């Protein structure tokens, strides 16, 4: 049984009556969240604003903390179009859910738009609301910020004496000037000395027009503690392993880590990713029944995607954005026709259920080689993606870098073994399978190139062609270990420990 809040209610602390016993008042600040629970606000089912993994992890933490009766407040932009009620009404602010108001959020149909101007404008409007309205209203004991869109908040909070935790989910940043801050209503003069400027700031006026402020670096610099979503990604940044991560970020994290103010916490998939309970699967299953149930799910998926309908063929599943900077779809594109040809006799199939810049490129390859019955390229959809985890045999994640990554853990839970580049969070969560020693949970390659990916896929298919009883035994073990090891409860507890460590007056009260 997975160790989730749902299946182990006994780990929840008893409801406390005195607010002092509920630990510090936490303000959780995020620009996206996949869902919030009913206990946070009326109309909770309307609050869905997801662009990527940050939304899933934010939802998991907010839900887990609330279930453990923590004194929790949430700040997020009021995306009116996304939050609209059935009769066209708008969501209203509640006691615990604070909506940042700005016309910029009102008319859009997605969480982010892609131009730099739009991203920055949103981030500044959001932070203006949090800094100047929501923090004074909530009066939190601690603020938990997430990614560059919240990077000014630790500096502002420092001036108010409120400790902050800054979580790095990804390395994107923007670099506005003080003038841009003020033009968007953020009064930087209050806390500019805590920010990270590209050039040493002599004084406010000198820096005002031309000295860019790095928002990610500012969050790291001013926060009392910084956590990265896996220990390996933290080390990779500190040691400068990734060319696309600027030296200033490595340097800042190196300094924070040296004084015990930086750590790594691996995310967990949401408890709803449980093959025993997932209502979006054609057939739900336990570790012991995965073999038969996955065949049923595979047939249903093949039918939907227009692939040859045969439950005995191996199927690879691509779950994440087709983004060549991070996720490595170009590696798959490079080997695709040859791979399908080499495994023609066993009928290898690939289900790509994802959006992103490489979508058209993959369609072109499928069309040029007539691979339609073997390779499906379908835009992202949550139900289809869940069916991918439930029906495919292997999950592909050849990321060039990966702060944490969730699909490899979801895959292991569903008995869909991950094939990954050994980097960042993928290194912390996937070990190469060793049948003799009964260890490992997937297939990992070390060199980020098409040859590396091909090697790992060959390894997976060698396993696939091994004795069926061996395969079933290994997949069963992997599913059971994943349910135990990738535990939402443990992740929530690690964050609680950080919060109480930052607010010493609550020490000793965090763990129930
Ligand atoms: C980002 C990262 C991903 C991580 C997620 C949640 O999407 O790319 O690796 O799992 O944030 O922290």
CSV table of C-alpha atoms and ligand atoms in Angstrom, one decimal, residues 52-54 57 169-170 229 267 326-327 402-406, ligand 1:
chain,number,residue,atom,x,y,z
A,52,UNK,CA,4.1,22.4,-15.4
A,53,UNK,CA,5.5,20.4,-12.5
A,54,UNK,CA,5.6,23.3,-10.1
A,57,UNK,CA,4.2,20.0,-6.3
A,169,UNK,CA,12.0,24.1,-9.3
A,170,UNK,CA,13.8,25.3,-12.4
A,229,UNK,CA,14.0,19.9,-5.7
A,267,UNK,CA,9.4,15.8,-4.8
A,326,UNK,CA,15.4,20.4,-21.2
A,327,UNK,CA,13.6,17.3,-22.2
A,402,UNK,CA,16.1,17.8,-14.7
A,403,UNK,CA,15.7,19.5,-11.4
A,404,UNK,CA,13.5,16.7,-10.1
A,405,UNK,CA,11.1,15.2,-12.6
A,406,UNK,CA,7.8,13.5,-11.7
B,1,LIG,C1,10.0,21.9,-12.9
B,1,LIG,C2,11.2,21.0,-13.2
B,1,LIG,C3,10.9,19.5,-12.8
B,1,LIG,C4,10.4,19.5,-11.3
B,1,LIG,C5,9.1,20.4,-11.2
B,1,LIG,C6,8.6,20.4,-9.8
B,1,LIG,O1,8.9,21.6,-13.8
B,1,LIG,O2,11.5,21.0,-14.5
B,1,LIG,O3,12.1,18.8,-12.8
B,1,LIG,O4,10.0,18.1,-11.0
B,1,LIG,O5,9.5,21.7,-11.6
B,1,LIG,O6,9.5,20.8,-8.8
